[in-house]
CSV table of C-alpha atoms and ligand atoms in Angstrom, one decimal:
chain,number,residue,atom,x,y,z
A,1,UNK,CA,0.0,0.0,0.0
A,2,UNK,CA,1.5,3.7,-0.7
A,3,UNK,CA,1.5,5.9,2.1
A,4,UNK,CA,0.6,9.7,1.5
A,5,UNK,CA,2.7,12.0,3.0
A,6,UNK,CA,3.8,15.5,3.6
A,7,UNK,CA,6.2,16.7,0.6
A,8,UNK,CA,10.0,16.5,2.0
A,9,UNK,CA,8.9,14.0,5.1
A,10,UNK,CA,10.8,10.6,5.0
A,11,UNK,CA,8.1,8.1,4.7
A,12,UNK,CA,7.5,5.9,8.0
A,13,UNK,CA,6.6,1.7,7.8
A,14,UNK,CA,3.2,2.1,9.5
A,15,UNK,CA,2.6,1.6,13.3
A,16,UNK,CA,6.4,3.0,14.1
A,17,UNK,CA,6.2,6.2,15.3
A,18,UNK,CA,8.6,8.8,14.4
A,19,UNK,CA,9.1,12.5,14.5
A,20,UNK,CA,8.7,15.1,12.6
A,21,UNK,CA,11.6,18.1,12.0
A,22,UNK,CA,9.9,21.6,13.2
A,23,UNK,CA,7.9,23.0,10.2
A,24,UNK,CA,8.9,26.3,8.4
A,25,UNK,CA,6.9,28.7,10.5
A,26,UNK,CA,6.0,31.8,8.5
A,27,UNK,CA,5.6,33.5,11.5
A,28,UNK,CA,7.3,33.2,14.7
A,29,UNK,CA,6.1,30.8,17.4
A,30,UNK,CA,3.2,32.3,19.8
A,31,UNK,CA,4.4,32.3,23.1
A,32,UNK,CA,3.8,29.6,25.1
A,33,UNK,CA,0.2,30.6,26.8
A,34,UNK,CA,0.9,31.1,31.0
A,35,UNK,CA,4.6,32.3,29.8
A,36,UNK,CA,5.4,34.7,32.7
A,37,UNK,CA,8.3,37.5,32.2
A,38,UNK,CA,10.1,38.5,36.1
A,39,UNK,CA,9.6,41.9,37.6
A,40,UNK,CA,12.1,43.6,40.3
A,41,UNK,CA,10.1,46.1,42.1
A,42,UNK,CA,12.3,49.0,43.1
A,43,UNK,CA,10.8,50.8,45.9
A,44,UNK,CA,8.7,49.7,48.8
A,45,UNK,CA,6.5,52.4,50.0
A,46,UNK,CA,2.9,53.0,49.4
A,47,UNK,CA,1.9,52.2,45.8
A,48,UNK,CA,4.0,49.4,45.2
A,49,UNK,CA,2.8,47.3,48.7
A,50,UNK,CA,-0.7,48.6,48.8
A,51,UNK,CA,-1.2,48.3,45.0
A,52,UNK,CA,1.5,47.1,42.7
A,53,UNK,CA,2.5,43.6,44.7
A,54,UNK,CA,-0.7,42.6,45.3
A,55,UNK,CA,-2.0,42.8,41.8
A,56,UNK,CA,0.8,40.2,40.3
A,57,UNK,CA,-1.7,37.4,41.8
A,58,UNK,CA,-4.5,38.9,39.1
A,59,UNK,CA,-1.7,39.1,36.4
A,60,UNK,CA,-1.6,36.6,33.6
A,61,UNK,CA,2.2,37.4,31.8
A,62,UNK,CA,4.2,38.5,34.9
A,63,UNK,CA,5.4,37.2,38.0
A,64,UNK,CA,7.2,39.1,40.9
A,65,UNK,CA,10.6,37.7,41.1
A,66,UNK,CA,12.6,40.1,42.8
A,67,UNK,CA,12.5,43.2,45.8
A,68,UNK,CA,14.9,46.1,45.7
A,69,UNK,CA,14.5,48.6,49.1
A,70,UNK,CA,16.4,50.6,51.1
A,71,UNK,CA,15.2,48.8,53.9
A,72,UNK,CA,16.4,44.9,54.3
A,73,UNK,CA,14.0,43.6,57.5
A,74,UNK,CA,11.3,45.3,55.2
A,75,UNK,CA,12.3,43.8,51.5
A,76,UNK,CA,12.7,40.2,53.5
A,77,UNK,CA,9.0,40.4,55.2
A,78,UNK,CA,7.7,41.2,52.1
A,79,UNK,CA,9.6,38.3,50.8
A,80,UNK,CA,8.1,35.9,52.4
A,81,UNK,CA,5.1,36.7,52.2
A,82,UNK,CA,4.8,36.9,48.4
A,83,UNK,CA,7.5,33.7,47.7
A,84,UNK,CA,10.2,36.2,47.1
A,85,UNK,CA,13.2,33.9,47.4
A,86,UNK,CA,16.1,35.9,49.7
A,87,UNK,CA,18.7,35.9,47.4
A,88,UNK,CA,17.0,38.2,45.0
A,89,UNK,CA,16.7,40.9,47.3
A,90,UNK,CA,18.9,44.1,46.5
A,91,UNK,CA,19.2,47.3,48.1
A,92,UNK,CA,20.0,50.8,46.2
A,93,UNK,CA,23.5,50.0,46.2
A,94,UNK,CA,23.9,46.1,45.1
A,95,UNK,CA,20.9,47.0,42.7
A,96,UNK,CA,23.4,46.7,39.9
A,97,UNK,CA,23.9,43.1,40.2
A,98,UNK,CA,20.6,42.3,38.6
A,99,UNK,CA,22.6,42.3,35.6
A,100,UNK,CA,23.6,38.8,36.7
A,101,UNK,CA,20.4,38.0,37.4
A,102,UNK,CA,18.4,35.9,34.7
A,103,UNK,CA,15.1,35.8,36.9
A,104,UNK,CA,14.6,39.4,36.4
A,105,UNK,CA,13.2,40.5,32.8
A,106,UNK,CA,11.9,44.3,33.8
A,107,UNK,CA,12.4,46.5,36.5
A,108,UNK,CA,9.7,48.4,38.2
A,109,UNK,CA,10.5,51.8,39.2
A,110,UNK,CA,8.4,52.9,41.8
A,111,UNK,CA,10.6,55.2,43.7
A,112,UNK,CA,9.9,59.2,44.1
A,113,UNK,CA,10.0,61.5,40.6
A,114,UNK,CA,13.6,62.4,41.2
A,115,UNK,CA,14.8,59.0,41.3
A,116,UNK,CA,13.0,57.7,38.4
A,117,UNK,CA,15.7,58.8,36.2
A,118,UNK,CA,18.9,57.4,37.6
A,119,UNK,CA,17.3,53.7,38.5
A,120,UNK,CA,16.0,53.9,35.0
A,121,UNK,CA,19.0,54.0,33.1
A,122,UNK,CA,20.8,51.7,35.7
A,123,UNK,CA,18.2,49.4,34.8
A,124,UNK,CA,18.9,49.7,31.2
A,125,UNK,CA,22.4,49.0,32.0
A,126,UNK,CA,22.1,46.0,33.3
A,127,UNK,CA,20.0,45.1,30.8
A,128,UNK,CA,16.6,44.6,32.0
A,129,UNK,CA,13.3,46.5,30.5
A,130,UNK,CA,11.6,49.5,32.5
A,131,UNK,CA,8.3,50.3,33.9
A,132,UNK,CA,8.5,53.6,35.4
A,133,UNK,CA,5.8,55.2,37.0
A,134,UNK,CA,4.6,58.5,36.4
A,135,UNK,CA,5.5,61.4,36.3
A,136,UNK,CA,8.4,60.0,34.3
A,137,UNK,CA,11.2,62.7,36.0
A,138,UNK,CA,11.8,66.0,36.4
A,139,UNK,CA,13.2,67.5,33.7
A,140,UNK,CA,13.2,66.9,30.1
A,141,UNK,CA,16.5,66.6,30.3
A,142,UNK,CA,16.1,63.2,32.5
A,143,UNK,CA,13.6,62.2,30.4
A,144,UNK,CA,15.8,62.4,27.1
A,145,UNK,CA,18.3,60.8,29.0
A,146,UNK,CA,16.2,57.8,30.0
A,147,UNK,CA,14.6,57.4,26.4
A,148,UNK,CA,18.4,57.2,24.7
A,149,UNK,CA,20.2,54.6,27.4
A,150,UNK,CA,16.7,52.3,26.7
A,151,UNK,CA,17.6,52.7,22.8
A,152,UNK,CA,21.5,52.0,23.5
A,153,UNK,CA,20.5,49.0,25.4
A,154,UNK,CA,18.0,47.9,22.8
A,155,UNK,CA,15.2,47.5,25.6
A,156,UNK,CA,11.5,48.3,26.2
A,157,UNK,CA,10.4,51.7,28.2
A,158,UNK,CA,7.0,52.1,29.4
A,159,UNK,CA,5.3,54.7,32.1
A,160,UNK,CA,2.8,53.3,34.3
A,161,UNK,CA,0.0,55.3,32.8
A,162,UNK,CA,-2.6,53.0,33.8
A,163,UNK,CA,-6.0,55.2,33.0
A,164,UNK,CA,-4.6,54.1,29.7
A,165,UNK,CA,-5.1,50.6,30.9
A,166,UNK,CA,-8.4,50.9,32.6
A,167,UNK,CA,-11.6,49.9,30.8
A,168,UNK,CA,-13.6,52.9,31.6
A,169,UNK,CA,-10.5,55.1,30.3
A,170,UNK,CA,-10.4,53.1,27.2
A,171,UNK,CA,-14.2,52.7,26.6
A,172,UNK,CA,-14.3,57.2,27.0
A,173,UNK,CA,-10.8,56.7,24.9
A,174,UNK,CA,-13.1,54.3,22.2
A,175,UNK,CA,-16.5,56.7,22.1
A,176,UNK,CA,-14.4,59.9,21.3
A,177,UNK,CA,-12.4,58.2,18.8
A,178,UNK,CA,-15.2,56.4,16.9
A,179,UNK,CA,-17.5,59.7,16.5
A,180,UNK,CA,-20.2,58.1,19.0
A,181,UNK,CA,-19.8,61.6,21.0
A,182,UNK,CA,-20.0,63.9,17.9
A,183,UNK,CA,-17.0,66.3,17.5
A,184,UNK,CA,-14.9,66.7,20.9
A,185,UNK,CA,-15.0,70.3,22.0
A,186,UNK,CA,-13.8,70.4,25.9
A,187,UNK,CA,-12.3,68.1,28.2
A,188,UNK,CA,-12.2,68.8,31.8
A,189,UNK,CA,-10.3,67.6,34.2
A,190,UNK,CA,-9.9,67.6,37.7
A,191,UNK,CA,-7.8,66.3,40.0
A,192,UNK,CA,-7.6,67.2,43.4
A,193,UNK,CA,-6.7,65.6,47.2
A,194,UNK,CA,-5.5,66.7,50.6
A,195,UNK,CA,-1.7,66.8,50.7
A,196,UNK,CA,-1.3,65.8,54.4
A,197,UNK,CA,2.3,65.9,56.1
A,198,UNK,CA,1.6,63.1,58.8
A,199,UNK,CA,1.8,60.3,56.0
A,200,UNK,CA,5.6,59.4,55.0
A,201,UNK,CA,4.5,59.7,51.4
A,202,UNK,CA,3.8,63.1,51.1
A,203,UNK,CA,6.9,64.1,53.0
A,204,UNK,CA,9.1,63.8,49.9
A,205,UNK,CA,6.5,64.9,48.1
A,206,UNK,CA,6.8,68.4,49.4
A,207,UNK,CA,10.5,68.6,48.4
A,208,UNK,CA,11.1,70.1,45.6
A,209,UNK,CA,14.3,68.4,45.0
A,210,UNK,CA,12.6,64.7,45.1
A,211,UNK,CA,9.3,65.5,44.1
A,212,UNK,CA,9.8,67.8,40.5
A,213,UNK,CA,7.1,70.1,41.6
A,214,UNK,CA,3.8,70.1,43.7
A,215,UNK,CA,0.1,68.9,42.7
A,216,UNK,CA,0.7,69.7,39.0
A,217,UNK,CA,3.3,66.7,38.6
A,218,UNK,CA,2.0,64.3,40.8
A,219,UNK,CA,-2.1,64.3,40.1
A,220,UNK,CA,-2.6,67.3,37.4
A,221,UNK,CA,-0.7,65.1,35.0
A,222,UNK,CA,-3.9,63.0,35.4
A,223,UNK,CA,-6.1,65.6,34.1
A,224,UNK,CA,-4.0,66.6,31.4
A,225,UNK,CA,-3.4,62.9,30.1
A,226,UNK,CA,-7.2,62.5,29.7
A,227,UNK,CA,-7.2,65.8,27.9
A,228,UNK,CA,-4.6,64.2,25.3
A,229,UNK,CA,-5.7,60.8,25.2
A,230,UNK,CA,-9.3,61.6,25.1
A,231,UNK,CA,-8.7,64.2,22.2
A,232,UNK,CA,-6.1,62.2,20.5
A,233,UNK,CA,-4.0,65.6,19.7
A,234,UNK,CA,-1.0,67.5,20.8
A,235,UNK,CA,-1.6,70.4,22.5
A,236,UNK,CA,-0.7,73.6,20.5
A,237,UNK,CA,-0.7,76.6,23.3
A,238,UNK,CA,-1.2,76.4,27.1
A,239,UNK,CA,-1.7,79.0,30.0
A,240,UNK,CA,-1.8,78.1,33.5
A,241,UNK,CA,-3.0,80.1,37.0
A,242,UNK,CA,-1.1,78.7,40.2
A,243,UNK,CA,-1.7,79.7,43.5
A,244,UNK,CA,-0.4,78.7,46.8
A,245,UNK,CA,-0.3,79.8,50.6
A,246,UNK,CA,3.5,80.3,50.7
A,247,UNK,CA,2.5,80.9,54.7
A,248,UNK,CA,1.8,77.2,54.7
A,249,UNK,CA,4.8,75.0,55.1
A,250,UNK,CA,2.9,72.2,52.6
A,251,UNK,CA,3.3,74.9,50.0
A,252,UNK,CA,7.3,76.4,50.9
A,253,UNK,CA,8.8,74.2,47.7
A,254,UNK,CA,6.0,72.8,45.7
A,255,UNK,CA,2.6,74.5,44.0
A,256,UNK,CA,-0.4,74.0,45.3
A,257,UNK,CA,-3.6,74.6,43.2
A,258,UNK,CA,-3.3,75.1,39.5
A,259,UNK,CA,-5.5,75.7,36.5
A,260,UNK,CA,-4.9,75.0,33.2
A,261,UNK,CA,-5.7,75.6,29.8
A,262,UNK,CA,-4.9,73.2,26.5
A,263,UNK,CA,-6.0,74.0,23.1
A,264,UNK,CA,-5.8,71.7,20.5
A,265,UNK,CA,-5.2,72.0,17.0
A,266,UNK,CA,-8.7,71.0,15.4
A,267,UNK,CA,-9.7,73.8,17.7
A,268,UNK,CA,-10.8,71.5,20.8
A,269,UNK,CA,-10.2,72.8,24.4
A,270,UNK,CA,-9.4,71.6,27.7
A,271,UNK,CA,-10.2,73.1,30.8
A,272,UNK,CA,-8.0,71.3,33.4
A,273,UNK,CA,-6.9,71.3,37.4
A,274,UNK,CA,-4.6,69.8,40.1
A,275,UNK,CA,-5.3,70.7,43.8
A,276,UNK,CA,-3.7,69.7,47.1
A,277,UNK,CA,-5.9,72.1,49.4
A,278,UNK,CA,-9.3,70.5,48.3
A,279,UNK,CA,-11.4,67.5,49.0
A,280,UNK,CA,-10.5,64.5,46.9
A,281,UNK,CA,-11.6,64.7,43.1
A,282,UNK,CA,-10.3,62.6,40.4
A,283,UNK,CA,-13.1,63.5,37.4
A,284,UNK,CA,-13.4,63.5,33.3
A,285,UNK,CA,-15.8,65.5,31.7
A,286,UNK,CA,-15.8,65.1,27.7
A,287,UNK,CA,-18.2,67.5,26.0
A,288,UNK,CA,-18.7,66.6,21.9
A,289,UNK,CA,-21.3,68.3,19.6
A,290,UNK,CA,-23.9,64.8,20.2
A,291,UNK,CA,-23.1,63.8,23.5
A,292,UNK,CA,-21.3,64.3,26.4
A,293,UNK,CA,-19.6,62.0,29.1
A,294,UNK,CA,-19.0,62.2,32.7
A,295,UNK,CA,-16.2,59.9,34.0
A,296,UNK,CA,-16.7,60.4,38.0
A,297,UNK,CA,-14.2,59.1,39.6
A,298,UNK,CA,-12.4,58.8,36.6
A,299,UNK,CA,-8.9,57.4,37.8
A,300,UNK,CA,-9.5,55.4,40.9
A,301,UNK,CA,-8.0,52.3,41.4
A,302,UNK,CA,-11.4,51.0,41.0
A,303,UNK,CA,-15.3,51.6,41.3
A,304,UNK,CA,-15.8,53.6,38.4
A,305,UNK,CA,-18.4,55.3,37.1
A,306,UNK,CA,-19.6,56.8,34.0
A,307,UNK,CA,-22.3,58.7,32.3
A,308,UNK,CA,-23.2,59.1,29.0
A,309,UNK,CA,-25.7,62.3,28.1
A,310,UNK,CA,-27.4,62.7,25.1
A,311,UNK,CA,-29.8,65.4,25.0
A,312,UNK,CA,-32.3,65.1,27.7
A,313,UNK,CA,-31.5,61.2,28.1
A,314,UNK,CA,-28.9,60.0,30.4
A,315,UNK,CA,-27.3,56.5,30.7
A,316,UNK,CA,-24.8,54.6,32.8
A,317,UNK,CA,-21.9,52.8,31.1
A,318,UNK,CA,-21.0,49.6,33.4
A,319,UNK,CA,-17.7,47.9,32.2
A,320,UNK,CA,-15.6,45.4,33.9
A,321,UNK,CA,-13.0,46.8,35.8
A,322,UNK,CA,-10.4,43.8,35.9
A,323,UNK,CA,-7.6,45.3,37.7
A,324,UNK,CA,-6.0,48.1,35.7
A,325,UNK,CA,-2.4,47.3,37.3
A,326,UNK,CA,-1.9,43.7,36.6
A,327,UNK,CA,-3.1,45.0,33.0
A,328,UNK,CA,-0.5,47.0,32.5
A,329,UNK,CA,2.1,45.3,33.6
A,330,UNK,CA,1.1,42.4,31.6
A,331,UNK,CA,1.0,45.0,28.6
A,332,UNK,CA,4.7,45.6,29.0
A,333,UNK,CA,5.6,41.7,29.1
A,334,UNK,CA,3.6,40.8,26.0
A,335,UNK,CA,5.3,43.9,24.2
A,336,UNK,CA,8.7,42.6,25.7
A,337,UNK,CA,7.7,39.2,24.3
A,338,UNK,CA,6.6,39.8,21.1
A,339,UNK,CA,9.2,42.1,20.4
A,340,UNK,CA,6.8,45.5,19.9
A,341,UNK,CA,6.7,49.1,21.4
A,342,UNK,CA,4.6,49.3,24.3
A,343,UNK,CA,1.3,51.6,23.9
A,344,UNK,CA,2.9,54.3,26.6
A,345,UNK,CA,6.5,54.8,25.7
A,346,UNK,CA,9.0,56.8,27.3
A,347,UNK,CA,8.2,59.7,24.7
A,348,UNK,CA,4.4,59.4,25.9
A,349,UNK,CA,5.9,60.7,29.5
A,350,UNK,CA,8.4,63.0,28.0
A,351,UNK,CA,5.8,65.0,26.2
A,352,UNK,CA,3.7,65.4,29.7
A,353,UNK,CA,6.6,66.7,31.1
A,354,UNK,CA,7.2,69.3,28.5
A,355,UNK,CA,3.5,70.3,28.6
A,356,UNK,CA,4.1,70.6,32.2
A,357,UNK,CA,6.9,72.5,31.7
A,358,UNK,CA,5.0,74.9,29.8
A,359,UNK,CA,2.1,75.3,32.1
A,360,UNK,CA,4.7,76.7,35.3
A,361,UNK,CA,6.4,79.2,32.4
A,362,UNK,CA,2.6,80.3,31.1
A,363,UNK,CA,1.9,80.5,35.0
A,364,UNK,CA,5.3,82.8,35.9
A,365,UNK,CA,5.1,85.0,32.8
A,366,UNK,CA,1.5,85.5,33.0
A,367,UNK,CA,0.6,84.4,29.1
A,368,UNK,CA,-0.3,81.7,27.1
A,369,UNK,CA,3.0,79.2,25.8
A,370,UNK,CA,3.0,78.2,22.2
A,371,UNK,CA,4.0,74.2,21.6
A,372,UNK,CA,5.7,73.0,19.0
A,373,UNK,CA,3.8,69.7,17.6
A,374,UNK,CA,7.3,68.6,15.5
A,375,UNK,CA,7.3,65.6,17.7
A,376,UNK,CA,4.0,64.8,17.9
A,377,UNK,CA,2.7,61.4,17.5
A,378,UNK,CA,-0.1,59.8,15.3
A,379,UNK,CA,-2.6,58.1,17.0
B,28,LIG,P1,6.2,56.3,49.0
B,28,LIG,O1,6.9,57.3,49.8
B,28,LIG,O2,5.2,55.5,49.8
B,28,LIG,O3,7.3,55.3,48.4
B,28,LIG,C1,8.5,55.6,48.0
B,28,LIG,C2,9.5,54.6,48.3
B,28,LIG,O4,10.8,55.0,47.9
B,28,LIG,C3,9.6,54.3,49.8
B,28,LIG,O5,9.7,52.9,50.0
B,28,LIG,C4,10.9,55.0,50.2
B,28,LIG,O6,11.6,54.4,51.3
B,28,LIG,C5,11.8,54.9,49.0
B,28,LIG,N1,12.8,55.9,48.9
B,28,LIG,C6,14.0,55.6,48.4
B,28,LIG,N2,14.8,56.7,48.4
B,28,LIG,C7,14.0,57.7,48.9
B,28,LIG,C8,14.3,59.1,49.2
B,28,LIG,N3,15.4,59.7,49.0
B,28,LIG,N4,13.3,59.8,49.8
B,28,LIG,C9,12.1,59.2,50.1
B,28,LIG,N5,11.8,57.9,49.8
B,28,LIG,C10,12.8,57.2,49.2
B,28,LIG,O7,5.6,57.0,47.7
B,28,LIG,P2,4.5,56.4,46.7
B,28,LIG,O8,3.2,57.1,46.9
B,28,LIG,O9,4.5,55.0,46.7
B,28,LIG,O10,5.1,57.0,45.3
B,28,LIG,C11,6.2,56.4,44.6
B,28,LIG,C12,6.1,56.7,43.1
B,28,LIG,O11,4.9,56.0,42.6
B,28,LIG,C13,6.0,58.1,42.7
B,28,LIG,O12,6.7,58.3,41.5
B,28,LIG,C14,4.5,58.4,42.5
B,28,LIG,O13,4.2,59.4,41.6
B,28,LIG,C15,4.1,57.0,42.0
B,28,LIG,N6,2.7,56.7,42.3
B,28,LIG,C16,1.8,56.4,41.3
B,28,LIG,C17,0.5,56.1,41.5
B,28,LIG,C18,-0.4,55.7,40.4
B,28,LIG,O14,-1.6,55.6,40.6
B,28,LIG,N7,0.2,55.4,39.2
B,28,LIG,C19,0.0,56.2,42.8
B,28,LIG,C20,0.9,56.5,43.9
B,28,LIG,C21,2.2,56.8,43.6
């Protein structure tokens, strides 16, 4: 009897088995499903062990492999009690070794603003991949810095945005882009909170030197994300009001309450603020020539809520939530894995901070900035 057979196979008797070279893939292999790329997370204060840690156990791509803190009794509790095995613990000064360390694919800056840029490129150095969180530094200086060693290393660099990782975020994101609000004519933003001196982490975060600057950096570059990502354009001219109680030692270094304006080249504008005198506000408000949209809160960690009104009829939008942390760091490892840009590079973080930048000079000189769009990006 004649056997039929793949062109180029060597027939085999029947009933032996045998096996088959690996077929010319015309594209590369998926990854294996459940493959898991090793974070370091640098920094163990609030965010990371309220927040960050936690959320591994919800992640599907990523696995916490390694601790790097300042403090050692600290680093080993927190160890143990996420399987953190001892020897991949590293303090500020050892943190270097990770070169040596296989484990570890991507490092997790979570450290304050001013020491995002150093850890960064020490990270790069050693080879790993970045997730920084925001605001990506302090200068643009750092920020250009960061982007280059990340290049020179050949390695992924990605800001913990993760409103851009949040369903609510990307369902606004989705009904603005696809026309379902009309044209976009103003965002607003808020973004507003207590700044209270008693909690360790807002200590550094009334130092200039550590912090970059006051509300503006650390919440206000909330409001004005959602003013670029909901838009989908590059600001073309800002102007910015700041006031703060210089009487009150919160506000000696850093800003307090600032408004901000954004307009946009198709003639869209956005009506934005950062505040830490006022009771806690973290809202969207999208207003297009159909519809509008109310995202309140808008950038929680979760329990989100959104309106859509159109006319006299309103409607709530219920989404998933899914846990917006684990997503993004899962993000980063797929990218990492299938050898693409991640969807918040370092250049997403280095325009904020220009913007930024702008809003203080528009605020000192007392008129509107022009931007220059030559680096813009399409989205
Ligand atoms: P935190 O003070 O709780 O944590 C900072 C950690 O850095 C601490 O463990 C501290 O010991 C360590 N550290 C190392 N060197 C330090 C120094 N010289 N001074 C002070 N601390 C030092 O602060 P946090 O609220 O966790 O913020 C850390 C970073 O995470 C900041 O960049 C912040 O903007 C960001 N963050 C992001 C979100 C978000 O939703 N994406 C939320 C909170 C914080």
């Amino acid at each position: 009897m004649t056997m039929r057979v793949d062109a180029g196979l060597t027939p085999a008797p029947s009933g032996v088995p045998v096996g088959r070279p690996m077929p010319e893939m015309e594209r590369p292999m998926p990854e294996a499903p459940g493959r898991r790329l090793g974070y370091a997370v640098v920094g163990l204060g609030q965010f990371a062990l309220n927040q960050i840690i936690p959320s591994f156990a919800r992640s599907q791509s990523s696995k916490l492999v390694a601790l790097v803190s300042g403090n050692r009794d600290k680093a080993l509790h927190v160890a143990e009690c996420y399987g953190v095995v001892q020897k991949n613990i590293y303090d500020y000064q050892s943190f270097d070794r990770i070169a040596d360390n296989d484990e570890i694919d991507i490092v997790y800056i979570i450290l304050p603003n001013a020491l995002h840029a150093e850890f960064t490129v020490r990270a790069f150095q050693a080879g790993k991949h970045v997730l920084c969180e925001k605001p990506m530094a302090v200068t643009v200086e750092e920020c250009d810095a960061m982007i280059r060693a990340g290049r020179e290393a050949d390695r992924r660099l990605m800001i913990a945005y993760r409103a851009q990782y949040e369903p609510y975020n990307m369902e606004a994101i989705r009904m603005a882009r696809e026309g379902e609000l009309g044209t976009i004519r103003l965002v607003t933003s808020d973004h507003g909170r207590i700044l209270d001196p008693s909690v360790p982490a807002d200590q550094w975060r009334m130092v200039k030197s550590l912090a970059g600057g006051g509300s503006l950096y650390d919440i206000g570059i909330y409001s004005l994300q959602a003013a670029r990502y909901i838009t989908g354009e590059e600001p073309v001219e800002v102007s910015g009001y700041i006031t703060s109680d210089r009487n009150d030692p919160r506000f000696a270094e850093i800003e307090d309450l600032v408004a901000f304006q954004l307009r946009f080249p198709s003639g869209a504008l956005a009506n934005l603020t950062s505040s830490y005198s006022t009771s806690p506000v973290k809202r969207i408000q999208v207003f297009g020539s159909k519809a509008s949209l109310v995202l309140d809160p808008a950038t929680e960690y979760e329990r989100h809520q959104m309106m859509v009104k159109t006319g006299k009829e309103e409607r709530r939008v219920q989404m998933p939530e899914g846990n917006q942390f684990a997503a993004e760091m899962d993000h980063l490892a797929k990218v990492v894995m299938e050898n693409r840009e991640p969807k918040t590079p370092g250049e997403e973080g280095l325009r904020d901070i220009r913007i930024l930048q702008a809003v203080y000079r528009a605020a000192r000189e007392g008129k509107p900035v022009l931007l220059s769009t030559t680096d813009a990006p399409t989205r």
